Coordinates of C-alpha atoms in Angstrom, one line a residue:
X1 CA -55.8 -5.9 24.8
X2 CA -57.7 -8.7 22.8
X3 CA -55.5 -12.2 22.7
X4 CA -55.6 -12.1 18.9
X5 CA -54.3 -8.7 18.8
X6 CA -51.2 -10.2 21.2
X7 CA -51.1 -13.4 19.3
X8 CA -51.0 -10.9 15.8
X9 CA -48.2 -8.5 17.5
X10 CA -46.3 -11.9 19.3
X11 CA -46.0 -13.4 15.6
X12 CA -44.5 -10.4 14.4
X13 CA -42.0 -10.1 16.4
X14 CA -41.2 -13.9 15.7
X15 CA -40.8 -13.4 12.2
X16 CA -38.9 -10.1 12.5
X17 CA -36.3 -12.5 15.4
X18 CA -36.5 -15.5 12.4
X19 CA -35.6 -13.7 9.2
X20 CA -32.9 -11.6 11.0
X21 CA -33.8 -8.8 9.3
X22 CA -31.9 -6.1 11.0
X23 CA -31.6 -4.5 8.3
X24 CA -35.1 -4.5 6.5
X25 CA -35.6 -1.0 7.4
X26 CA -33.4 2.0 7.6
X27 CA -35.8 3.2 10.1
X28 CA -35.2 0.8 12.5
X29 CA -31.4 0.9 12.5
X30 CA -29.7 1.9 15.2
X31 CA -26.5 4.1 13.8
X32 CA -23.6 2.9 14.9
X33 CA -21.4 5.2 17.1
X34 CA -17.5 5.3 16.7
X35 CA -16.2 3.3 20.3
X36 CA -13.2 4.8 21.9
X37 CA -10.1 2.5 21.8
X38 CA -6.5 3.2 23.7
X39 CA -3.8 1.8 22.2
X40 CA -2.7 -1.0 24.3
X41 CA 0.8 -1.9 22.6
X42 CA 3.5 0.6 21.8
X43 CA 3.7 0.4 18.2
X44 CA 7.3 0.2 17.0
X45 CA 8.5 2.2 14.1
X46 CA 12.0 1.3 14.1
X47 CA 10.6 -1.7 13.0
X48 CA 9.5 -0.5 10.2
X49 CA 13.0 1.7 8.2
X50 CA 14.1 -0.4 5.1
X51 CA 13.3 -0.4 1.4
X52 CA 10.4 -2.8 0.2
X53 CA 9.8 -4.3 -2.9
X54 CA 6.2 -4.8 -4.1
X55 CA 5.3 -8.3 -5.7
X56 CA 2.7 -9.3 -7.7
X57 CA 3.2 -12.5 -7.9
X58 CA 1.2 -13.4 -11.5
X59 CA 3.6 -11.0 -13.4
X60 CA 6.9 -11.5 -11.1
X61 CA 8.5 -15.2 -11.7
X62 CA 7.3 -18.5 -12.7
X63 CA 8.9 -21.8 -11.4
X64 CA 7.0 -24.8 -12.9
X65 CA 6.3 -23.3 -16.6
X66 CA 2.9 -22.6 -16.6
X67 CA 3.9 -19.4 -17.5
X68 CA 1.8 -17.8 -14.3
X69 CA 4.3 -16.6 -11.3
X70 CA 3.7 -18.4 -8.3
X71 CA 5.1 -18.6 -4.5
X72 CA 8.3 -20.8 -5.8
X73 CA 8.9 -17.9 -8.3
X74 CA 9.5 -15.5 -5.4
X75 CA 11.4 -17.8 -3.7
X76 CA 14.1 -18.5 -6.6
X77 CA 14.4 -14.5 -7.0
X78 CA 15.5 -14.4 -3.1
X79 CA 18.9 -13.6 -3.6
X80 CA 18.4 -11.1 -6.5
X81 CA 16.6 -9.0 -3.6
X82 CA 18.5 -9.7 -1.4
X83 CA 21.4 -12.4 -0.6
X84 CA 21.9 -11.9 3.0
X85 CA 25.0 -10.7 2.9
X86 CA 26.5 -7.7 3.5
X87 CA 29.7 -7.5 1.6
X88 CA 28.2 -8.1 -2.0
X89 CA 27.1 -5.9 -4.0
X90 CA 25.0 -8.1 -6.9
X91 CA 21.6 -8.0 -5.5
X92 CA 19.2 -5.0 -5.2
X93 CA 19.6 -4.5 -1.6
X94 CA 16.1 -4.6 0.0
X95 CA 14.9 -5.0 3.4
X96 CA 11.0 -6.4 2.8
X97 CA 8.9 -7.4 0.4
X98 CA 4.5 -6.6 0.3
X99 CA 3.0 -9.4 -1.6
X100 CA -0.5 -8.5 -3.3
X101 CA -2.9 -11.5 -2.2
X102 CA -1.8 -15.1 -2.3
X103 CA -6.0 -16.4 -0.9
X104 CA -7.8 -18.6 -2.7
X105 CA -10.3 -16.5 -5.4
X106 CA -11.6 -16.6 -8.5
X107 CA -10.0 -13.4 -10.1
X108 CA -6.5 -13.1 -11.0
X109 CA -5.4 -10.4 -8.8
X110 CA -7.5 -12.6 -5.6
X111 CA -8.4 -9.4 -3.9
X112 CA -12.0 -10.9 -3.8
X113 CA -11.1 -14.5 -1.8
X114 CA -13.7 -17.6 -1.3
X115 CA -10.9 -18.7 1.9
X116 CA -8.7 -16.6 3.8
X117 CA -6.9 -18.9 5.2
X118 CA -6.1 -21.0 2.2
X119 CA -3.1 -20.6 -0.5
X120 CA -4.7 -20.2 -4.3
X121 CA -3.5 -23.4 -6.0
X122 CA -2.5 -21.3 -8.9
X123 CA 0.3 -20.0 -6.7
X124 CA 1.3 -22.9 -4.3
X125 CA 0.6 -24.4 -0.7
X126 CA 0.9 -23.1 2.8
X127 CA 3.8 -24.8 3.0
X128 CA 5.4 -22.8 0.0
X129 CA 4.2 -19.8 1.6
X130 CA 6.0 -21.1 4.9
X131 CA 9.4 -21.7 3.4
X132 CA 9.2 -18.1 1.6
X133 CA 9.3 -16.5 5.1
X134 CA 11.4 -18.9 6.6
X135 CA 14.0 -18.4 3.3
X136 CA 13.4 -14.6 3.6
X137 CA 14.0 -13.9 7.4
X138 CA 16.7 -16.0 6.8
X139 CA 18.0 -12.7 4.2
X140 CA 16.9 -10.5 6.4
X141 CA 13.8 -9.6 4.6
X142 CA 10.3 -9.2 5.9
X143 CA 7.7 -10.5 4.8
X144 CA 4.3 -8.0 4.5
X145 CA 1.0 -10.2 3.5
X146 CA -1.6 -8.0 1.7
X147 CA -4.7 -8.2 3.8
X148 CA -8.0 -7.5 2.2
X149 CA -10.7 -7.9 4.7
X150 CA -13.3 -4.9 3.2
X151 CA -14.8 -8.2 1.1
X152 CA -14.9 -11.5 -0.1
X153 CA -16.0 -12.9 -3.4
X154 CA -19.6 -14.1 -4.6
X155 CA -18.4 -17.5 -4.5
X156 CA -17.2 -17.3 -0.5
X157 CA -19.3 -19.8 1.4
X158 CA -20.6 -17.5 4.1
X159 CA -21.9 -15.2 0.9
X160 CA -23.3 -18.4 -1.2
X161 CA -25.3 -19.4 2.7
X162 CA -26.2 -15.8 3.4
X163 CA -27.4 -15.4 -0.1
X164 CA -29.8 -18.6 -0.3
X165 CA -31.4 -18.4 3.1
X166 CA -32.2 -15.2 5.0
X167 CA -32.2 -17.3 8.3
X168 CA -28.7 -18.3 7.6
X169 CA -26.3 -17.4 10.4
X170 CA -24.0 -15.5 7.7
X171 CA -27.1 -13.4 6.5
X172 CA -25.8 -10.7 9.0
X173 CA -22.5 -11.5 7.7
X174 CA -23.3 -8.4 5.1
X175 CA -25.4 -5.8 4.7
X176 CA -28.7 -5.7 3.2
X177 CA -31.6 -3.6 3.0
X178 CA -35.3 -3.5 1.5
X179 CA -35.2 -0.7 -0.4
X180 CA -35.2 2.9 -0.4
X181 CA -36.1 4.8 3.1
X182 CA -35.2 8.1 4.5
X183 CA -31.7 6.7 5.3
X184 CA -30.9 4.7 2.9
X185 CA -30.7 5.6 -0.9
X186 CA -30.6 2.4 -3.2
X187 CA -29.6 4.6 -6.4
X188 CA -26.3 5.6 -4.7
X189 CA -23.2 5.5 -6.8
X190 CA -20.5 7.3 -5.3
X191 CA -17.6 6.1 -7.3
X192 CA -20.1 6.1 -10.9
X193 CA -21.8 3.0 -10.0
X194 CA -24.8 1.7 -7.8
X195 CA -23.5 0.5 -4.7
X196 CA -26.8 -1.2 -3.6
X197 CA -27.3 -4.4 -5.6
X198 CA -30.7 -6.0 -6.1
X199 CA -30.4 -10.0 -4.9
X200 CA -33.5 -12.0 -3.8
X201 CA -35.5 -9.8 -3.4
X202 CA -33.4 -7.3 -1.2
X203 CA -30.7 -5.2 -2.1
X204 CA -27.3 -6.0 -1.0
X205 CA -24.1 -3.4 -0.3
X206 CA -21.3 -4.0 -3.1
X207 CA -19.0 -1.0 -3.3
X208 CA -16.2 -2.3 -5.6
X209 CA -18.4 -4.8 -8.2
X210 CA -21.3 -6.6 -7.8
X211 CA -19.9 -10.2 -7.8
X212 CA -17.7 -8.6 -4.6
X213 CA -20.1 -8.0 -1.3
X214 CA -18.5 -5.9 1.3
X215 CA -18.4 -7.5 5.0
X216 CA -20.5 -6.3 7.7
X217 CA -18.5 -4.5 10.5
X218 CA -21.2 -3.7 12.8
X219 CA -21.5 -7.5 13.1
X220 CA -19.1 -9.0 16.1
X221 CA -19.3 -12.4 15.1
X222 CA -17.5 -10.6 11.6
X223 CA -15.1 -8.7 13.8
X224 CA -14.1 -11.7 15.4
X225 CA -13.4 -13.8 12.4
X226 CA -11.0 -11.5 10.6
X227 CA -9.1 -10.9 14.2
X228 CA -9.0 -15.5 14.0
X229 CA -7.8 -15.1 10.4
X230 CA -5.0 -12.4 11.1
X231 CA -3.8 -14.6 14.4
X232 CA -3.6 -17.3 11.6
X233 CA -0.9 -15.9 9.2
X234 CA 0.7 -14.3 12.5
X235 CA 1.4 -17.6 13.6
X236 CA 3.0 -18.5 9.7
X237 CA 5.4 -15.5 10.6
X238 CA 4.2 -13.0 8.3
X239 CA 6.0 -9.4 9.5
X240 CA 3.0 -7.5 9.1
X241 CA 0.1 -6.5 7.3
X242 CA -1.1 -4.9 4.2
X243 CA -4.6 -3.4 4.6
X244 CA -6.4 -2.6 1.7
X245 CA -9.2 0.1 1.1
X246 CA -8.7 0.4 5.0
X247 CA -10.8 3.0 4.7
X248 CA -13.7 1.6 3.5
X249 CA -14.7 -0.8 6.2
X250 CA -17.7 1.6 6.6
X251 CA -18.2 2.3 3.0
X252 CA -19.8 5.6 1.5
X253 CA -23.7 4.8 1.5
X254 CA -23.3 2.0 3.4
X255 CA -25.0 2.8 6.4
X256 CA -27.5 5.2 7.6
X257 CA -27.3 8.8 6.9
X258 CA -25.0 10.5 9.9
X259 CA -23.0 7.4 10.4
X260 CA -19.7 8.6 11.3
X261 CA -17.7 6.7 8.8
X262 CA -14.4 7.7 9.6
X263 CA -15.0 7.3 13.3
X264 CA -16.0 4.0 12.7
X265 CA -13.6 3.0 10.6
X266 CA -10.4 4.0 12.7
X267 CA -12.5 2.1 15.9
X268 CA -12.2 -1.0 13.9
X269 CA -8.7 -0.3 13.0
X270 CA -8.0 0.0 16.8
X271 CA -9.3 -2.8 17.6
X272 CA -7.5 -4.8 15.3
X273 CA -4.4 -2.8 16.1
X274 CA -4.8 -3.9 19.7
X275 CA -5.4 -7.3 18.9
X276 CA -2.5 -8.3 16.5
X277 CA -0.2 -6.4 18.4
X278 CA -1.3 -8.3 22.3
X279 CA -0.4 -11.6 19.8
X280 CA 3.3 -9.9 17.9
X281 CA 4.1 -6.8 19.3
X282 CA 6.2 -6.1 16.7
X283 CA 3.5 -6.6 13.6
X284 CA 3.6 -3.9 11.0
X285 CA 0.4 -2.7 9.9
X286 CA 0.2 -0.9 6.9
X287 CA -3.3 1.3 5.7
X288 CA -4.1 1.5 2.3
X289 CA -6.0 5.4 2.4
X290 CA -6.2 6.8 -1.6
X291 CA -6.8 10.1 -1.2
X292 CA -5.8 13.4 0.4
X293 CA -3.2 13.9 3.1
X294 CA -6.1 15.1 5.5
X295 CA -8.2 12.1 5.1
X296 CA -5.3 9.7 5.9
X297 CA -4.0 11.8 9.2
X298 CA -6.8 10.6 11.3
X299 CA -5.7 7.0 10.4
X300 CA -1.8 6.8 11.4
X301 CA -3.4 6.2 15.2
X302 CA -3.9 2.5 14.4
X303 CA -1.3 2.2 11.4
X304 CA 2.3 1.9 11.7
X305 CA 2.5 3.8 7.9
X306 CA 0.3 4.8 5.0
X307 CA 1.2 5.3 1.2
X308 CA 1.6 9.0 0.0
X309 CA 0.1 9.9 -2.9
X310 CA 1.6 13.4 -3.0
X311 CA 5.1 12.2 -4.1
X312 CA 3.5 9.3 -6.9
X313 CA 0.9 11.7 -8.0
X314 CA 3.4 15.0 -8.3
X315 CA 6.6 13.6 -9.2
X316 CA 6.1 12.8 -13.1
X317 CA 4.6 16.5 -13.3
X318 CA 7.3 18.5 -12.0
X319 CA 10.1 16.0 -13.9
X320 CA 8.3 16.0 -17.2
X321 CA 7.7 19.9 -17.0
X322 CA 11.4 20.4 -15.5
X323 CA 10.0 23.3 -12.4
X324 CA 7.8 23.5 -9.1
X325 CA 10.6 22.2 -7.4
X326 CA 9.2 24.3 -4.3
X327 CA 5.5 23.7 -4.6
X328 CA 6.1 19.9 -4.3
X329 CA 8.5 20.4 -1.4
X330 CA 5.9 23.0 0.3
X331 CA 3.3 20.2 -0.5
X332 CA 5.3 17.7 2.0
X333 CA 6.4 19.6 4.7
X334 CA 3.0 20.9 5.1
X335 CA 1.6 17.0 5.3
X336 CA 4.7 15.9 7.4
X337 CA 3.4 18.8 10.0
X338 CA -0.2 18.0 9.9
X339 CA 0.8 13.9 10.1
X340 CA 3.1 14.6 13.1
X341 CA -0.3 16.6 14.8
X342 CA -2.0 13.5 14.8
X343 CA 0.8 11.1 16.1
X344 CA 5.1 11.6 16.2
X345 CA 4.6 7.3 15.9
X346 CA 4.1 6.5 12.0
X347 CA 6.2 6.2 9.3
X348 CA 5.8 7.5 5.6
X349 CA 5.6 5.3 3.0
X350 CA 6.9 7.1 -0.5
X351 CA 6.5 5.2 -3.9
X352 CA 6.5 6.2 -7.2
X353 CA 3.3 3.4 -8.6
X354 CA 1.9 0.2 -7.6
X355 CA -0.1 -2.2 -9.0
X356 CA -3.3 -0.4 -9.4
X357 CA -2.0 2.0 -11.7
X358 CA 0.4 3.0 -15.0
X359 CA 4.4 2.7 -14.6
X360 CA 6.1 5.6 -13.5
X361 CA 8.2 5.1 -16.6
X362 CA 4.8 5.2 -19.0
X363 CA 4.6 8.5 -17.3
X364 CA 7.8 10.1 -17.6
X365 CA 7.7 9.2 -21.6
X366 CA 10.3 6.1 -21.1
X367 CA 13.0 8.3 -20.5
X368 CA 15.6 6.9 -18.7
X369 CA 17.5 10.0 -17.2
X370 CA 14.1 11.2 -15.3
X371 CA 13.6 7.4 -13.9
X372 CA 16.9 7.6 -12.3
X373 CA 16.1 11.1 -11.3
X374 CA 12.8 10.0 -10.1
X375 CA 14.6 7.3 -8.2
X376 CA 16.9 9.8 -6.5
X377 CA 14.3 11.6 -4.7
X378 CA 11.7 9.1 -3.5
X379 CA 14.6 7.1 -2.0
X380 CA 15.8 10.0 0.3
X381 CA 12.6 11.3 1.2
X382 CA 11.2 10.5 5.0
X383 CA 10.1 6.7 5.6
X384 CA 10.4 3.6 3.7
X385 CA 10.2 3.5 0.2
X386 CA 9.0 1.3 -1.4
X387 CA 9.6 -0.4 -5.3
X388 CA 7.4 -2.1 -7.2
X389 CA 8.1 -4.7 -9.1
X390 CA 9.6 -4.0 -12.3
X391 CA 10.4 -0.3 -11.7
X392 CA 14.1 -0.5 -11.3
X393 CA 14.5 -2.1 -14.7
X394 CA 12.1 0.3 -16.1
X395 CA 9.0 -1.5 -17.3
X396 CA 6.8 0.9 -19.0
X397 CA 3.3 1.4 -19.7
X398 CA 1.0 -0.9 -21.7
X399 CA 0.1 -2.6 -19.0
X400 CA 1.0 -1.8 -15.0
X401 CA 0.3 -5.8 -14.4
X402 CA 2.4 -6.7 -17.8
X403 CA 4.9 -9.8 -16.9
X404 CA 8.6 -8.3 -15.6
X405 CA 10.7 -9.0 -18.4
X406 CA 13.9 -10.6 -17.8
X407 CA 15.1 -11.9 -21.0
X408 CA 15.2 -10.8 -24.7
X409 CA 12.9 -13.7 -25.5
X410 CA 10.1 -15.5 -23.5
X411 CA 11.3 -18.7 -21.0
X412 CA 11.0 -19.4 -17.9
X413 CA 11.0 -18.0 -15.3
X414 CA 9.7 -14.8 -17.0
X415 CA 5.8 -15.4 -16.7
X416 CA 3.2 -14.9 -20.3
X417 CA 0.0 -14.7 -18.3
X418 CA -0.1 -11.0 -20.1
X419 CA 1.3 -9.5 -23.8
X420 CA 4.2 -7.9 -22.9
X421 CA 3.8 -4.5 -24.8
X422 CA 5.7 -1.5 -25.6
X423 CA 8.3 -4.8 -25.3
X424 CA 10.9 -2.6 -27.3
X425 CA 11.7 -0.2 -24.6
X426 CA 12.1 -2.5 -21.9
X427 CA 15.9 -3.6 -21.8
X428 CA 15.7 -6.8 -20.1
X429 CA 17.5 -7.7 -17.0
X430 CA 19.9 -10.1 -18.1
X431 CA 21.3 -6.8 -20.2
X432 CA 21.2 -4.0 -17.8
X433 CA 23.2 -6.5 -14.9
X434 CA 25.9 -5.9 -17.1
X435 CA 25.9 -2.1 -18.2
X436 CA 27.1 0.1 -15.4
X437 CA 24.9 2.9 -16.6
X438 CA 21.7 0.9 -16.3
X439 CA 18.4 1.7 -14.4
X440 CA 18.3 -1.6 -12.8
X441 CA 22.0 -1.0 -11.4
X442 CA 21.4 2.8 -10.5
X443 CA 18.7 1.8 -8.5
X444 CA 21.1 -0.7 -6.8
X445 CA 23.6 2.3 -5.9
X446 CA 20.8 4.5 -4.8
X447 CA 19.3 2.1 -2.4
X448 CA 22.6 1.5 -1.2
X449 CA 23.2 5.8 -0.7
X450 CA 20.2 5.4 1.4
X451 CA 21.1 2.3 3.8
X452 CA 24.6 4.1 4.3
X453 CA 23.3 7.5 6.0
X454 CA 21.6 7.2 9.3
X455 CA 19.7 11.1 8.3
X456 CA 18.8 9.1 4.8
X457 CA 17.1 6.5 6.5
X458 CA 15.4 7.8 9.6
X459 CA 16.3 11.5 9.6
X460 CA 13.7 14.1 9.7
X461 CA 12.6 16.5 6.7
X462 CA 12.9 20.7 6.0
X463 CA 12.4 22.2 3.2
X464 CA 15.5 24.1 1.6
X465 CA 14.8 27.5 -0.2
X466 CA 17.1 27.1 -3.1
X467 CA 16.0 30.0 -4.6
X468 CA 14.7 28.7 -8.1
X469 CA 11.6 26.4 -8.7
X470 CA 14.0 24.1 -10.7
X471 CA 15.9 22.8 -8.1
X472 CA 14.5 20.6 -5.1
X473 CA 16.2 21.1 -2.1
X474 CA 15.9 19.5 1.5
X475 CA 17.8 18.8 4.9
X476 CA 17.3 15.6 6.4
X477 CA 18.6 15.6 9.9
X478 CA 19.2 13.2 13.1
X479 CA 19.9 15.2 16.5
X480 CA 20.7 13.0 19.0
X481 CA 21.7 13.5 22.7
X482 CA 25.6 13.6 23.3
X483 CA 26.3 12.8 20.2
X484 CA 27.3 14.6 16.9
X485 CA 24.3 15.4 14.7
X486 CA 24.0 13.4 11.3
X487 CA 22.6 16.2 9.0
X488 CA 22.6 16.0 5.0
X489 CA 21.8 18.6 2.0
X490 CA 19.9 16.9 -0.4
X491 CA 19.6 18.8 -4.0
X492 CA 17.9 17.6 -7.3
X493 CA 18.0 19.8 -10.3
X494 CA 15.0 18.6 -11.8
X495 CA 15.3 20.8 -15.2
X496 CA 16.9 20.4 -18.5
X497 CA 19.4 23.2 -18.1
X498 CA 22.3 23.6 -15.7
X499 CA 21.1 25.6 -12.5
X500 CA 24.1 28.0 -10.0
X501 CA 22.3 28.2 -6.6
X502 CA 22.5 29.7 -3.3
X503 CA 21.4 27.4 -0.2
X504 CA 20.1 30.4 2.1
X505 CA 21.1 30.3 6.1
X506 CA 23.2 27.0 5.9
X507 CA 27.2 27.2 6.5
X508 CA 28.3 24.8 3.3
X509 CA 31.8 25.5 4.0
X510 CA 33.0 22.4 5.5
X511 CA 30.8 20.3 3.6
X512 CA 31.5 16.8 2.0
X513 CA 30.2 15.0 -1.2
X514 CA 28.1 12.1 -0.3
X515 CA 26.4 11.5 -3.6
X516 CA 26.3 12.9 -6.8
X517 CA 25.2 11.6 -10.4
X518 CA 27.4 10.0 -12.4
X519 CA 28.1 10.6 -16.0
X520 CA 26.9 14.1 -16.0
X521 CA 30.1 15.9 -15.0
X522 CA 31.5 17.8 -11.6
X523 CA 29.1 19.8 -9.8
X524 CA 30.9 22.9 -8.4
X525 CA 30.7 24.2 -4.9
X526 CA 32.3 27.8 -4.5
X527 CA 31.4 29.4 -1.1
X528 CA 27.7 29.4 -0.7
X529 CA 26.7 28.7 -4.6
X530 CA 26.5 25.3 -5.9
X531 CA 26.4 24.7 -10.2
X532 CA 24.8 21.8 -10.7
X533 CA 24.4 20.0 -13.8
X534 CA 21.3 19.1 -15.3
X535 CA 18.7 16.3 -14.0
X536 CA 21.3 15.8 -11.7
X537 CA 21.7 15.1 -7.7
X538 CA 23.9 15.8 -5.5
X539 CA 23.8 15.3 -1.7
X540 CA 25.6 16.9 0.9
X541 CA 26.7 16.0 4.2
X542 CA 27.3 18.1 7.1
X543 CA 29.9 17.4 9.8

């Protein structure tokens, strides 16, 4: 071969080495291939049973006036969660609390941070952040950090480098391409919007907005950062973790056609499992999957719990329509089963709505009787439940991130960083403490039925045929070796009419009342049958 032709062939390599351009060409991509992780830490669930209140911290409480809730906020509102002792019965009763992100960003829920290791002045200092755990553990209430590591914001200093100079060593930090090729497709929009976004010439992957560029995984340099950044907060004393769009880490579109996303994701997942668990082996790590009970299975091998969407997205149906009391409890016992094929080790995580979308009591037209019925079911389902903010006093629709209202009038510490809509049909807090019949204190008894029964809290779950679709019926059950079974009948009558039924191949006969709805009137028991008064519950416990 000539020496120009080498000299021509030697400079293109350089430039290729220079401009790091990996990812110029689909064609040239290697596709990644899932790698095969063994848990090295015995993840422990028992860690995990409790009921968890859901902060976000802009709407929540507000300690210096600025009318924006901060760290301080949360902190002052410690002993309405939870006092730490025992033997009172004046706060709610919780065991942890998940806080959305606290990082430094430029939007106000800070999902999209610019430092991951630094508070957001709008809501206090490290130090704050310290003294909530400290203050909290001191209650006996963990402390779950919301970890979004899928992206950063526009304005991140890796993203401004990468963005400026291809030969920066964060250009690799995220994924870009030239354009369209046989594995790539530029014009992809999977969720209704392009995911590809033209910057400086090349396109750039940006699955949630374009101001928000998603992190390359296939990058161990990126890998390693977000393991340095979790042993960070480990060492504040967070409890666990929060991940969010956990599985998106390998986005749709992102990488070359055949890419096996999920594979890919749960390999990162392990990894990181492995990690934060060789530095705490008792960390809680908690998957943020939207969608389908089959999707999330594969993931409970790295997670400790995931949400499920089957209770928050069936609940309002079956409690505004009154019947399908069997379809939804079909619906669970069929993902419990296919859950426990993947791993006996993980813990469901039942709510009724979260930050991302409209109240539960929006949904259930501000009626106060389904709320408490509502309540009643999701709090004696499997796992830990878990409450977000502003639920038990039964903030409505208008706004899911509208400030928790705690007086008649705005002061502090009731935040304004929103209008507070629908403002009418929220009864405040300061009211409802002191009217026995309130939401805010039935979801103090409720929460308290559920701490008192060992089958409440960690029991297992089988569907009861109650013969009618208007009743919901289930046995929760703890067999234990040597020991006396702890077994409970749990029964909703979830329509607007009183319901007689028969609970099939269970001896009732030497049954007790553990709970029952107040204010409605005396369910009967005679033999087998059971009357039960409308929207009512009543739970059962076996000797």
């Amino acid at each position: 071969m000539k020496r120009w032709v080498k000299t021509f062939f030697s400079l293109l390599l350089l430039i290729f080495i220079l401009t790091g351009c990996a990812y110029k060409d689909g064609d040239v991509y290697k596709i990644p291939e899932p790698k095969e992780y063994k848990s090295q830490a015995q993840k422990n669930i028992d860690n995990l049973y409790g009921v968890y209140y859901h902060i976000y911290p802009r709407i929540f409480r507000d300690s210096d006036g600025d009318g924006i809730g901060d760290i301080q906020g949360i902190i002052d509102a410690l002993d309405y969660l939870n006092d730490g002792n025992s033997n009172t019965d004046t706060d709610l009763g919780i065991n942890g609390i998940w806080i959305t992100p606290l990082t430094k960003s430029p939007s106000e829920h800070k999902y999209n941070t610019t430092n991951f290791c630094e508070i957001d002045a709008e809501y206090g200092t490290i130090e704050d952040y310290k003294e909530l755990i400290e203050k909290s553990h001191k209650r006996g209430i963990k402390v779950i950090m919301d970890f979004a590591v899928n992206h950063v914001s526009c304005e991140h200093p890796w993203y401004k480098d990468a963005l400026k100079n291809p030969k920066s060593i964060y250009r690799n930090y995220f994924r870009w391409i030239n354009g369209d090729t046989d594995v790539y497709n530029i014009k992809a929009s999977p969720w209704g919007r392009k995911v590809w976004v033209k910057k400086g010439g090349y396109y750039n992957y940006c699955l949630f907005e374009d101001t928000v560029p998603d992190l390359n995984f296939d990058n161990p340099k990126v890998r390693e950062e977000i393991k340095k950044i979790a042993k960070f907060w480990i060492d504040t004393g967070v409890d666990g973790f929060r991940l969010d769009t956990a599985n998106n880490i390998y986005g749709p579109d992102e990488y070359p056609k055949g890419t096996d996303r999920v594979g890919n994701n749960i390999s990162w997942w392990m990894e990181f499992s492995n990690y934060v668990r060789g530095i705490k082996p008792e960390i809680m790590l908690i998957g943020e999957i939207w969608d389908k009970p089959d999707v999330i299975a594969p993931y409970l091998e790295p997670f400790d719990g995931a949400w499920n969407f089957t209770i928050q997205e069936s609940l309002p149906n079956i409690l505004n329509s009154g019947f399908d009391g069997g379809g939804f409890t079909s619906k669970l016992e069929k993902q419990y089963k296919e859950y426990d094929s993947v791993t006996k080790d993980y813990m469901d995580l039942p709510f009724l709505t979260n930050h991302d979308q409209d109240r539960i009591m929006g949904r259930l037209r501000n009626d106060v009787v389904k709320a408490k019925l509502a309540a009643n079911i999701y709090m004696t389902l499997p796992g830990a439940p878990f409450i977000y903010a502003g639920e038990e006093i039964g903030m409505t629709t208008g706004n899911m991130r509208t400030p928790i209202k705690w007086f008649d009038e705005y002061k502090a510490p009731q935040t304004k960083c929103d209008t507070i809509k629908n403002s009418e049909k929220i009864v405040p807090l300061e009211r409802q403490k002191d009217d026995p019949k309130s939401l805010y204190n039935h979801y103090k008894t409720v929460i308290r039925v559920r701490q008192g029964n060992e089958a409440l809290m960690k029991g297992d779950f089988k569907a009861i045929d109650t013969g009618t679709n208007k009743v919901i019926g289930y046995m929760r059950s703890i067999n234990k070796d040597n020991e006396a079974a702890s077994k409970v009948i749990v029964l909703h009558n979830i329509n607007f009419e009183e319901q007689i039924i028969e609970v099939k191949d269970i001896d009732i006969s030497g049954v007790s009342v553990y709970y029952e709805t107040e204010g409605l009137g005396q369910n009967t028991i005679i033999n087998n049958k059971i009357k039960l008064k409308p929207q009512s519950t009543l739970i059962l416990e076996i000797k």
